[in-house]
Each structure stands twice: as C-alpha cells, then as structure tokens.
Short mmCIF file of C-alpha atoms and ligand atoms in Angstrom, two decimals:
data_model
loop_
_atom_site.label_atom_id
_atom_site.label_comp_id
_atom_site.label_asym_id
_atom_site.label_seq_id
_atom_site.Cartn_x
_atom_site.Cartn_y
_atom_site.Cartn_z
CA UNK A 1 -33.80 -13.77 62.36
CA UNK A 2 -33.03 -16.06 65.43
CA UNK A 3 -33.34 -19.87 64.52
CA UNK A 4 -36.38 -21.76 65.90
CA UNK A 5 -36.13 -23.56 69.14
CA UNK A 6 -39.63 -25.45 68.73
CA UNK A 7 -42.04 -26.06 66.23
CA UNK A 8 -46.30 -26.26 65.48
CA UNK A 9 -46.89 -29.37 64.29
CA UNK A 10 -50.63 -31.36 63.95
CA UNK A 11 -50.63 -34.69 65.09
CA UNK A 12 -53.11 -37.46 64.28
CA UNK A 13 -55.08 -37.02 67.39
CA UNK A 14 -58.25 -39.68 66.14
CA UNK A 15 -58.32 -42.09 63.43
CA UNK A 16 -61.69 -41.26 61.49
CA UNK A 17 -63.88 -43.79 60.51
CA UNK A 18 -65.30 -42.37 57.68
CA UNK A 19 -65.02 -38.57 56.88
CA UNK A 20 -62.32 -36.62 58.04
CA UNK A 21 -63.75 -34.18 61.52
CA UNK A 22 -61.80 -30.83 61.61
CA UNK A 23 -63.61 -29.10 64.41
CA UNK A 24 -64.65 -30.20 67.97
CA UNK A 25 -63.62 -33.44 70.30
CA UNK A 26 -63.45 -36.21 67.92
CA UNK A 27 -61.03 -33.46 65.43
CA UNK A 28 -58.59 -36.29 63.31
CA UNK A 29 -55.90 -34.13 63.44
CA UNK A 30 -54.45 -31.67 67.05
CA UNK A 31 -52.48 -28.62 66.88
CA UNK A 32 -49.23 -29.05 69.19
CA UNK A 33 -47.58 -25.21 68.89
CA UNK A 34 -44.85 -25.94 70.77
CA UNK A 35 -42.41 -28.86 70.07
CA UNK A 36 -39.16 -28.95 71.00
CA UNK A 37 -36.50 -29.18 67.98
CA UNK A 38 -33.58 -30.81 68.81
CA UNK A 39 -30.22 -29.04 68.52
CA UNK A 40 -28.16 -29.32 65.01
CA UNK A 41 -26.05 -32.61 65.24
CA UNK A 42 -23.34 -32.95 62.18
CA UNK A 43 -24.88 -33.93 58.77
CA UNK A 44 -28.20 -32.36 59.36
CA UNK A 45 -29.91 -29.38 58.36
CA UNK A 46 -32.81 -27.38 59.80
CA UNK A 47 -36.04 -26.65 57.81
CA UNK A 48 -38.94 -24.67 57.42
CA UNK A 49 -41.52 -25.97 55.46
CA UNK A 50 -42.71 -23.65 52.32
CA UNK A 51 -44.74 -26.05 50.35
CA UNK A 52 -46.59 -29.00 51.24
CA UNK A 53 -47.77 -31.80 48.52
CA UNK A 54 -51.17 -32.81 49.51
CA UNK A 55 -51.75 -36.88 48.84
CA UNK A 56 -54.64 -38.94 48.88
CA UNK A 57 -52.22 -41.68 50.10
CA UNK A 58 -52.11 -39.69 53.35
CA UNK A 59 -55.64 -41.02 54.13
CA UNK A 60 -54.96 -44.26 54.00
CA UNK A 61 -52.06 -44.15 56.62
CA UNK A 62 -54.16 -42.74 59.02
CA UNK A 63 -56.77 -45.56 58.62
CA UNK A 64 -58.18 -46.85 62.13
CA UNK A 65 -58.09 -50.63 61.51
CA UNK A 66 -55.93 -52.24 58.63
CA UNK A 67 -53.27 -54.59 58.98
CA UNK A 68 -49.78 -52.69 57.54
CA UNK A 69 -48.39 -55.95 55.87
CA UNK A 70 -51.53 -55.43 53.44
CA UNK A 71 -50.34 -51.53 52.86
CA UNK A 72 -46.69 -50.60 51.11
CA UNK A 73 -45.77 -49.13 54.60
CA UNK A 74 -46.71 -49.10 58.36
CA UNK A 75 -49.96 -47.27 59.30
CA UNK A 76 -50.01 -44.30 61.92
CA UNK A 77 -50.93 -44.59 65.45
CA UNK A 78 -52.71 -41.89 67.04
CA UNK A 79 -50.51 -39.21 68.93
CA UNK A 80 -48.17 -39.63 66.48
CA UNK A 81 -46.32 -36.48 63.91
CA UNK A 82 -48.81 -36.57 60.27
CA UNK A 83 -46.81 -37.57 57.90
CA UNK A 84 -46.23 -36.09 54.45
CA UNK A 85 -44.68 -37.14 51.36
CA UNK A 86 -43.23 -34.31 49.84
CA UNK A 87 -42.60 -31.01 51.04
CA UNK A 88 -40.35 -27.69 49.49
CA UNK A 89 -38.48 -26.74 52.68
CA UNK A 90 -35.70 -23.65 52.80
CA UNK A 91 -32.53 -24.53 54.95
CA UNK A 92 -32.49 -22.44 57.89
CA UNK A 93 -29.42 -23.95 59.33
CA UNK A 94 -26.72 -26.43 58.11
CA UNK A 95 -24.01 -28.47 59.51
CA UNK A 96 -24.09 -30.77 56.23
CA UNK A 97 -21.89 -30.03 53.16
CA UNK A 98 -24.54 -31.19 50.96
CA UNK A 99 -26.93 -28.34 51.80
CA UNK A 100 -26.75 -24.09 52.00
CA UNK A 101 -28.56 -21.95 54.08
CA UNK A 102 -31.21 -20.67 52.03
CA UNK A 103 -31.35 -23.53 49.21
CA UNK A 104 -34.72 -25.02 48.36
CA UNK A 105 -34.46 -28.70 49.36
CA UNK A 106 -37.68 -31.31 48.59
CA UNK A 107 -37.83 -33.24 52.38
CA UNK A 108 -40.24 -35.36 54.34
CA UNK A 109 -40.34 -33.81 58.09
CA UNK A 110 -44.09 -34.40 58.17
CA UNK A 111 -46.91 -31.55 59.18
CA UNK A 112 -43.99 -29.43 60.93
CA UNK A 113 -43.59 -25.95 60.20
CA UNK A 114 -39.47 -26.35 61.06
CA UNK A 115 -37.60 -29.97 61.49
CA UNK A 116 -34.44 -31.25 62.02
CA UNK A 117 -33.62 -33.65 59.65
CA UNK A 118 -30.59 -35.68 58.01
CA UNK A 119 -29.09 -34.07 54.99
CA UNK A 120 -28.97 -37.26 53.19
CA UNK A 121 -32.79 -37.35 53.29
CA UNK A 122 -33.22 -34.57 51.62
CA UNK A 123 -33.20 -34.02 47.93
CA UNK A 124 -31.48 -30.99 46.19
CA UNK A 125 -34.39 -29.16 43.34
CA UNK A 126 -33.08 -28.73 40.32
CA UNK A 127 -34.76 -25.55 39.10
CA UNK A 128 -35.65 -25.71 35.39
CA UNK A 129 -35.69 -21.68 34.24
CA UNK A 130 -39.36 -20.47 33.74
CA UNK A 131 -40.53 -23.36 35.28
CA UNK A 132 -42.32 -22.52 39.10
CA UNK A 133 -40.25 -24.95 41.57
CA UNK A 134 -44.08 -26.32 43.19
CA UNK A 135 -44.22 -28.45 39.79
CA UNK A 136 -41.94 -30.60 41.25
CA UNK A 137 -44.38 -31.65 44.38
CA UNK A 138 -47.06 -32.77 40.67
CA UNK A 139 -46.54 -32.81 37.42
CA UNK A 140 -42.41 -33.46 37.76
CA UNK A 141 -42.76 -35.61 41.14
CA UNK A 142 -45.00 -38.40 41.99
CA UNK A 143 -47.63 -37.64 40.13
CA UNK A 144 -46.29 -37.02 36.81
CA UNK A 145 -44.11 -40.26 37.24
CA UNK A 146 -47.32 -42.50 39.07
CA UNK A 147 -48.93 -41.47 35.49
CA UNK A 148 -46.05 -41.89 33.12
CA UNK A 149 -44.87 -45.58 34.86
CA UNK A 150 -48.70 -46.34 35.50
CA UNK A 151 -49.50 -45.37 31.80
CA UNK A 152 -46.65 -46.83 29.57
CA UNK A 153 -45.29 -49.54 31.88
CA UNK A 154 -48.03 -51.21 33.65
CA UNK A 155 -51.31 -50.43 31.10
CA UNK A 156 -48.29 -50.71 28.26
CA UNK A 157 -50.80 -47.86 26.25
CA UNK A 158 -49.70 -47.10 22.89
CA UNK A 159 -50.70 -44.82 19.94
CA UNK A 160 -53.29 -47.67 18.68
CA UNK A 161 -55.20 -47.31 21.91
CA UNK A 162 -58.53 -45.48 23.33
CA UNK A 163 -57.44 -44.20 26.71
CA UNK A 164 -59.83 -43.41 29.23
CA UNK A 165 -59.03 -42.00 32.46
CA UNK A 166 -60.84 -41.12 35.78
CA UNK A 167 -59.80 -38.55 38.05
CA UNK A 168 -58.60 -36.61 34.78
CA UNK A 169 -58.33 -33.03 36.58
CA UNK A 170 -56.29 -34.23 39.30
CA UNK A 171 -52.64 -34.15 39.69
CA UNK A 172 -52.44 -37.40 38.52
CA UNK A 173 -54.79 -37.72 35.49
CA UNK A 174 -54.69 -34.15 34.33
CA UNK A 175 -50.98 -36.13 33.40
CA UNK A 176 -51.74 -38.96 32.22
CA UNK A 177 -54.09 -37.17 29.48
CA UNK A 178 -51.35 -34.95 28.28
CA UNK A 179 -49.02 -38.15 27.86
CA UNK A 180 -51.46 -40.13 26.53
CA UNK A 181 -52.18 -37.55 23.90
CA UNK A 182 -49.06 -35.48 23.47
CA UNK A 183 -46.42 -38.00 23.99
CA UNK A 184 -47.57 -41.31 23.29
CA UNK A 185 -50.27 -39.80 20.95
CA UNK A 186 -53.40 -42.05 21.57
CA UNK A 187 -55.76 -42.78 18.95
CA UNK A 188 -58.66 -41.33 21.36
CA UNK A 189 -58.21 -39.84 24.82
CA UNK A 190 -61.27 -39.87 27.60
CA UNK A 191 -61.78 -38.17 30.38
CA UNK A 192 -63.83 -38.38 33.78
CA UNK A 193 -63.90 -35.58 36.15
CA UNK A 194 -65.94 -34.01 38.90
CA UNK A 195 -68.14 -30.60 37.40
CA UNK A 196 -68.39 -28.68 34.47
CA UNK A 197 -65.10 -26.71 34.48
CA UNK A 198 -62.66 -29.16 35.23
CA UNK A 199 -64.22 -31.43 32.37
CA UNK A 200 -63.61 -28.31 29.71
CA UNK A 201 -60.04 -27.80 31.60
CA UNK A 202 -59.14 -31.43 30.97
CA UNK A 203 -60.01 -31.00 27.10
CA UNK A 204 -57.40 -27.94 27.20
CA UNK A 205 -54.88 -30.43 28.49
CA UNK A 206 -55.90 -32.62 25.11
CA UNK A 207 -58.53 -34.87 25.97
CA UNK A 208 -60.89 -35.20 23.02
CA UNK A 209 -64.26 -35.34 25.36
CA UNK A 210 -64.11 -35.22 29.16
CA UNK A 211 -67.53 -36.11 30.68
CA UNK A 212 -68.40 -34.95 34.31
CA UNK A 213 -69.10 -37.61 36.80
CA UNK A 214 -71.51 -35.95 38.98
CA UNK A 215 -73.73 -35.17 36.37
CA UNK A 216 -77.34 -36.98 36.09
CA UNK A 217 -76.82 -38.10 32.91
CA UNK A 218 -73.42 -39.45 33.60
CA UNK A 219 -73.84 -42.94 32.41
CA UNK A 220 -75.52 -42.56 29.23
CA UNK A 221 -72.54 -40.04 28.40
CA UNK A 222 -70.10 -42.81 29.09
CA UNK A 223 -71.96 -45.06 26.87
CA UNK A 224 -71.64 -42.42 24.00
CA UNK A 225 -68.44 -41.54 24.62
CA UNK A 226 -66.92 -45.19 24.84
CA UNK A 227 -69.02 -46.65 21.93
CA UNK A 228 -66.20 -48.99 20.59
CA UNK A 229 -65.22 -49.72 24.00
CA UNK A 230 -61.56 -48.10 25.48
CA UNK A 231 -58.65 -50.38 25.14
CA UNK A 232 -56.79 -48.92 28.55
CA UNK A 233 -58.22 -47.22 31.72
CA UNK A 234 -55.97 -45.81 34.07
CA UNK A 235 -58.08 -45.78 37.64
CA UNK A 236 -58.00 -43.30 40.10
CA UNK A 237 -61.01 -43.32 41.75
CA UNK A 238 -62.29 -46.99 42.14
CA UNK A 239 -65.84 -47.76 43.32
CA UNK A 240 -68.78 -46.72 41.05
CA UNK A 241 -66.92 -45.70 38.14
CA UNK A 242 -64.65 -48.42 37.65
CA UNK A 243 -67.49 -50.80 38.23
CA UNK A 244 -68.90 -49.49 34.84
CA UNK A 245 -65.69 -48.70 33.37
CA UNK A 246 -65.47 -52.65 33.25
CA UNK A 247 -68.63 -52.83 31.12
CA UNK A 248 -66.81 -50.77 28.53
CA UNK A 249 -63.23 -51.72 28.28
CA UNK A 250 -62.67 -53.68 25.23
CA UNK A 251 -62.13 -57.29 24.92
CA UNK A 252 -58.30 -58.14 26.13
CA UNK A 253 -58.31 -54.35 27.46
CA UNK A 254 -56.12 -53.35 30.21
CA UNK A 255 -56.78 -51.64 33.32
CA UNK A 256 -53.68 -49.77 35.73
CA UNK A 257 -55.15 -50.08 39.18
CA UNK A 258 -53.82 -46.61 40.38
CA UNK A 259 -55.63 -45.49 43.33
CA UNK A 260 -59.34 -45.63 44.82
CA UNK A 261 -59.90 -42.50 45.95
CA UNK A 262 -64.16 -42.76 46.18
CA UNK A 263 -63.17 -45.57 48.91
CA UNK A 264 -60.25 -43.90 50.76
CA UNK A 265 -62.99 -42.96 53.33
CA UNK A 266 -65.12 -46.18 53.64
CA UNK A 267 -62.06 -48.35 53.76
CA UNK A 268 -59.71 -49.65 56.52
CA UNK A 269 -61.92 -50.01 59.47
CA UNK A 270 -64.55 -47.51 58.49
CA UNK A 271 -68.27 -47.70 60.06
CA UNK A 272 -69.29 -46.22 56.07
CA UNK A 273 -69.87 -48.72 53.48
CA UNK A 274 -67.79 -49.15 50.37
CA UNK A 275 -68.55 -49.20 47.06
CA UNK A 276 -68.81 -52.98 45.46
CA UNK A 277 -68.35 -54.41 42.20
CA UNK A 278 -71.17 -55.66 40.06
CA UNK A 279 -69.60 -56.03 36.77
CA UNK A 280 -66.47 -58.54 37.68
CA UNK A 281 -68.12 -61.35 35.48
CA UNK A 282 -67.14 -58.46 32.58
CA UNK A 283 -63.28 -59.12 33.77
CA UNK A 284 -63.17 -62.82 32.93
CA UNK A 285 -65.92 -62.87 30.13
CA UNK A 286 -63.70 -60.40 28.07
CA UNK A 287 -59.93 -60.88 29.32
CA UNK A 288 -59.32 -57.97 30.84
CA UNK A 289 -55.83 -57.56 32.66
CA UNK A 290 -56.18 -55.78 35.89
CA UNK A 291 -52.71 -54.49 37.26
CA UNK A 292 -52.43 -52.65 40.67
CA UNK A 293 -49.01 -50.73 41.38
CA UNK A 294 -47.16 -48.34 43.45
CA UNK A 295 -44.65 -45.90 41.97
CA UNK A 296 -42.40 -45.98 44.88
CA UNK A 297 -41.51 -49.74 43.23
CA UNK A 298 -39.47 -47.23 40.65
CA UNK A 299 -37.07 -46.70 44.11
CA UNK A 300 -33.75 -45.45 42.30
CA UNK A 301 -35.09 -45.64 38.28
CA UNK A 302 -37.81 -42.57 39.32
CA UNK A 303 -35.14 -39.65 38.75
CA UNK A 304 -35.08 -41.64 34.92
CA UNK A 305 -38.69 -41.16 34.69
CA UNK A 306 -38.84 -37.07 36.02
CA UNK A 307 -36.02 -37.02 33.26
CA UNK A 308 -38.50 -38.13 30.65
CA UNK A 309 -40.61 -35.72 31.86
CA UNK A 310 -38.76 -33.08 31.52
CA UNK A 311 -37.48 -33.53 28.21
CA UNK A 312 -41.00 -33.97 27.05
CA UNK A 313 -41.86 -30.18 28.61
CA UNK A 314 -38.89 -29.02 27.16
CA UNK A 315 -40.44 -30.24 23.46
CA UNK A 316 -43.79 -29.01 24.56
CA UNK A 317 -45.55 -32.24 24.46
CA UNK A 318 -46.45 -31.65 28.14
CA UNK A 319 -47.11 -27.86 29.16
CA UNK A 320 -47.01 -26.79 33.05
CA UNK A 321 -48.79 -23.87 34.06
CA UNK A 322 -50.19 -22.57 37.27
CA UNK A 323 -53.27 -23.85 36.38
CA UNK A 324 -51.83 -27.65 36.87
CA UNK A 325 -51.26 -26.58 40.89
CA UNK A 326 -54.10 -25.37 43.07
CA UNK A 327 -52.20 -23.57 45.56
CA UNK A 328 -53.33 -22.43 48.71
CA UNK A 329 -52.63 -20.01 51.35
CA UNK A 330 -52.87 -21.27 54.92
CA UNK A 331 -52.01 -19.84 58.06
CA UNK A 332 -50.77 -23.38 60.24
CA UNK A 333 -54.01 -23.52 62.35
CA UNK A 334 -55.99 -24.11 58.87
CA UNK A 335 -53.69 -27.01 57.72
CA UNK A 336 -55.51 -29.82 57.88
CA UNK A 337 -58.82 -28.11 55.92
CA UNK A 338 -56.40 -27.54 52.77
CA UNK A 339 -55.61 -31.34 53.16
CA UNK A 340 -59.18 -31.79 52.91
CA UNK A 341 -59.94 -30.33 49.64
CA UNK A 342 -58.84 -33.61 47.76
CA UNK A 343 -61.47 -35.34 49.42
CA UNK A 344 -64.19 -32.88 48.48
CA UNK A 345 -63.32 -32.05 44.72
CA UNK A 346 -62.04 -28.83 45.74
CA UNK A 347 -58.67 -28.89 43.87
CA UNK A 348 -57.57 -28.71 39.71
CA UNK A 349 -54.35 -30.56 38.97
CA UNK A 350 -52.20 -30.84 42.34
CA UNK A 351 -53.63 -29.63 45.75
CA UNK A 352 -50.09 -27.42 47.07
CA UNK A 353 -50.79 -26.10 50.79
CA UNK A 354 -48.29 -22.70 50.66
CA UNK A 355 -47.47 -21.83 54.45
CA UNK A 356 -48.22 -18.33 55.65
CA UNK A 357 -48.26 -16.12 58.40
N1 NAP B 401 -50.37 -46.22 42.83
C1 NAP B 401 -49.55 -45.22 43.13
O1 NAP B 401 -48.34 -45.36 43.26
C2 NAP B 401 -50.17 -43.84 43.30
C3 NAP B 401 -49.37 -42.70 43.33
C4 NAP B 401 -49.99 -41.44 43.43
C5 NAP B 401 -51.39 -41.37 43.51
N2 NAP B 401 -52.10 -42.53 43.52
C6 NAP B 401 -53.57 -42.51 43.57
O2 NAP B 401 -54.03 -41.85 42.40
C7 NAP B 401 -55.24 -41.15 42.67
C8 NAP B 401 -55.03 -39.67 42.32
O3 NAP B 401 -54.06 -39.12 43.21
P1 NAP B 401 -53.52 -37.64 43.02
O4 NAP B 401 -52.38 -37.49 43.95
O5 NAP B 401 -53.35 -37.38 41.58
O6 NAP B 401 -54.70 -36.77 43.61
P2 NAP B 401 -55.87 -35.99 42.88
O7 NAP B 401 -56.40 -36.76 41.71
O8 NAP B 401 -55.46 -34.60 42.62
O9 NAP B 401 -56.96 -36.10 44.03
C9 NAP B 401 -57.95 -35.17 44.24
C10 NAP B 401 -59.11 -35.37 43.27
O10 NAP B 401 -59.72 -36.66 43.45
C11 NAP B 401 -61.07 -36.56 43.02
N3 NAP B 401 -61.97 -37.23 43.97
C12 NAP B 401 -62.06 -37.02 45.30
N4 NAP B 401 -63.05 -37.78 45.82
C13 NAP B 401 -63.61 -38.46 44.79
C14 NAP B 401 -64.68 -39.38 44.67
N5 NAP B 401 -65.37 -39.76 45.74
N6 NAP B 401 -64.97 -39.88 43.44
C15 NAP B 401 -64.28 -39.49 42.36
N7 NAP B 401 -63.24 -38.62 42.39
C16 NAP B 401 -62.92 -38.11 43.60
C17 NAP B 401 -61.43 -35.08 42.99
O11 NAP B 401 -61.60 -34.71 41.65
P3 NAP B 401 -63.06 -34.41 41.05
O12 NAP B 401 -63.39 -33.00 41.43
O13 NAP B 401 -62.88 -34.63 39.61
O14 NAP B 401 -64.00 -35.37 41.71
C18 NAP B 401 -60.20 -34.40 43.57
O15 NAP B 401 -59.95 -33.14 43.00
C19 NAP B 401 -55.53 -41.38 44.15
O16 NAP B 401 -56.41 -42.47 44.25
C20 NAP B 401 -54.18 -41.74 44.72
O17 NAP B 401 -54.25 -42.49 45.90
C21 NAP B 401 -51.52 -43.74 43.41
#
C-alpha cells in the first residue's frame, strides 16, 4: 500500500450553543477530505487512526463562550482540527526508534484519519493476553483511573460506606460500581442510569439496585433506595440529579464532583438554560464535603493507577468484557454522529468509534 499524502479530517466549523447540529449550514463540525500531511521528519511516526475514545470532555472544548483560565486547558476556535483524547492508531511509517511499522500505539492526532506526529507523544499498548486492546481507551485508561482516583482518593470511600453513583452504565460509573463493590467492597452500592436495560446491566457489574433516571417514578425510587441516606456519591451527571442526591447524602457525606454531563450542552455560552440547585442549604445544614477534580492532576502517577487496575482484573475483582465498550462502525463522513451518542444515552460502558471503509 502507498503511504498517505493527505488526510480527512472534521474540523469545528460552528461552536453550538446548545445541542450539537450534524446536518445543514449551522453543522458544528466540517468534513475537510483533503489535508496535506507533512513529510516524515526524524523522531516521528505516521498514523492511521483505528479507534477513537469518545469523551464528554470534548464538548466542553468546543464551547462558544467560556474563558479557558476557568477550564484545565485552552478552548477551540472555530476552523480549527477536533481534538481527541485518546485514539488506537497503527504506525504506517517510522523514522523513530521508539515505534515499528505496524505496532498499535495510543496517540492524540485529533479527528484525522492519518497524522504525523512525534514519537515521544505517543504511548506504546501493552497488550494484556485475552484482554481486547479498545479496553485501554475505558475501563484501563481514563475512565477506569477518573473512577478509581475519583472513588478512593478524592470521595476517600471505604468498605463502611453506601456508594451511590450516577451515570452508572457509562464508561466511567459502570467502573466505579465494580470498584466500589469488588475491590473496595462497599457496604451498599447504588446506581443511576438512563432506561431499563442499562439499570439491570449495572446490577451485573455488582450494584445491589440500579434505578433508571428517566423513569416517572424516579424520585420516589431514590427515596426507597437511599433510605439511610448514602455516605459517598460519585457525580457524573450534575443538574437535576445531584440537586436531589444532596437531599440524601448522609450527614458529613462526601461528594466527588466528576463531571456534569446533563449541563455540557446548556453551559459555556449556551442560549439553553442550565439546570440549578435547590437543595445547597442541604450542603451546609449536614456537612457535606463537595470535591471537584480532574484525573489528568495524576500527570506521571496515572500508569500507577492503570497498574492497580490491572492487577485487580487479573484477580477478577473487575471483569472486562465487550459489553463494557459500545463500539461502533463508522465510515469517516458519519464521525461526528458516533460522537453524539454520549449525549443522547445511546452508549453502555465506553462509546469506541472503530474507523471503516
Ligand atoms: N473529572 C475528570 O477528570 C473526568 C474524567 C473523565 C470523565 N469525566 C466526566 O465523567 C462523566 C462520565 O464520563 P464518561 O467518559 O464515563 O462518559 P459516559 O458516562 O460513558 O457518558 C455517556 C453517558 O452519559 C449519560 N448522559 C448523557 N446525557 C445525560 C443527561 N442529560 N443526564 C444524565 N446522564 C446523561 C448517558 O447515560 P444514560 O443513558 O444512563 O443517560 C450516556 O450513555 C462526564 O461528565 C465526564 O465529563 C470527568
């Protein structure tokens, strides 16, 4: 096969305010086909992108109006390459002793179906046998360590706690059940997830209830289900739910702040209106510790926490399967609608866009 001289890559063409367009004039994202790659310098290696780890982070940087000394990172201006955080790219080329032609490496070169890229930024996999390599864009990448450093570290959960967790099928909480349960072996484990099937799903993983959030009887569930009130609840979703999450977290409780993913598109510069919070007298009336973090604050300690990840697979406290990754096909002019499933509840465990003809 001759190497690639150019590249399709999608672009942020309009910040959205509010939901993400795919189709006509105002589209958030273009389709360039045809970018130049620049020739192979020493110490770099050229990719093509295999498998893409879908974040809700991604939204965020793409906001239209938020100042980037209030994010972790600078936002996106329009016209520029969509960034991604994690993607399983095969070398095509290499002028970099680190690298082979044909190894698996775990890069960043944004929505770009080939890149040229320095060799030191990319990151070797190291395959575990019977293990499928996409587990290490979820469950063995960020977010199996966002649960295990957001989990033990920040909501410092222990065996004598109720744990309840929102998000609990994603790629996230669908880990932070199983370590709550398996590893750290939680008194009582709780879930909160979108629909019927993902709740049962979540209970496979070792939840001991997992309630559905969409359902009409939703709050009247979570009042049964956290009688006795939860001692930690790891967030991931923000908005209505952690509003009355704080009406049943117990007294001194503790709460890790991980993402708000119901906001994500009525935030930074949005016309739509976010959620608020009613219950905040709850926070100081009963003590509750609120702690926000970001997992890239692990910089060099994170291949310590994949470790510990590991090792608990390899004892079987945490078990991977396919059904932890929703992987899906997508010819490169579809790209942007597998993004979108994350925002629309279309995704169990962690949303893995496979590139294909
Ligand atoms: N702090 C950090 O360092 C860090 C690191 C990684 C991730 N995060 C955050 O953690 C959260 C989970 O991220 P993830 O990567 O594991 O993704 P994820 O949970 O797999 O995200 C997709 C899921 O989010 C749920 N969701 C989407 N819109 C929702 C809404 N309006 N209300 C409630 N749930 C909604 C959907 O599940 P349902 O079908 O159940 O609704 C969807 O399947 C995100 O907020 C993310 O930003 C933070």
């Amino acid at each position: 096969m001759s190497l690639p001289k150019a590249t399709p890559q999608w672009i942020l063409a309009h910040s959205p305010s509010g939901d993400i367009v795919l189709d006509g004039p105002n589209s958030t994202f273009q389709l360039k086909k045809d970018v130049p790659l620049p020739p192979l310098q020493d110490n770099q290696v050229l990719l093509q992108s295999v498998y893409f780890s879908n974040d809700p982070a991604q939204r965020t940087l793409i906001w239209k109006d938020y100042p980037s000394d209030r994010h972790y990172t600078n936002l996106m201006k329009e016209g520029e390459l969509m960034r991604a955080y994690r993607v399983i790219c095969k070398v095509l080329d290499s002028r970099s002793d680190l690298f082979k032609v044909g190894q698996l490496v775990i890069a960043s070169p944004g929505w770009s179906l080939y890149a040229v890229v320095d060799a030191g930024a990319c990151h070797p996999i190291n395959e575990l046998p019977g293990l499928d390599n996409t587990h290490f864009l979820g469950s063995l990448g960020g977010a199996g360590t966002t649960a295990w450093y957001g989990l033990i570290d920040i909501a410092r959960a222990t065996k004598d706690d109720v744990v309840c967790v929102s998000g609990a099928a994603g790629a996230t909480g669908s880990m932070v059940v199983q370590i709550a349960k398996h590893v750290l072996g939680c008194k009582r484990v709780i879930g909160i997830a979108g629909g019927e099937k993902k709740c049962r799903w979540v209970e496979s993983l070792g939840a001991d209830v997992c309630i559905d959030y969409k359902a009409s009887d939703f709050q009247e569930q979570l009042l049964k289900v956290t009688e006795g009130y939860v001692n930690v609840f790891f967030d991931n979703v923000g908005g209505k739910i952690l509003d009355l999450m704080l009406t049943r977290v117990a007294r001194y409780g503790r709460i890790a702040a991980c993402g708000t993913i119901s906001n994500y598109s009525s935030a930074g510069g949005s016309d739509v209106e976010a959620a608020g919070l009613n219950n905040w007298f709850q926070v100081v009336v009963n003590r509750l510790e609120i702690k926000g973090f970001i997992t890239f604050d692990l910089g060099e300690r994170t291949g310590e926490y994949v470790d510990r990840l590991i090792q608990a697979v390899k004892e079987g406290k945490i078990k991977l399967s396919d059904d932890n990754n929703t992987v899906v096909d997508t010819k490169w002019e579809d790209f942007p609608r597998t993004w979108n499933l994350l925002f629309t509840g279309g995704s169990q465990g962690k949303l893995i866009t496979k590139v294909v003809d």
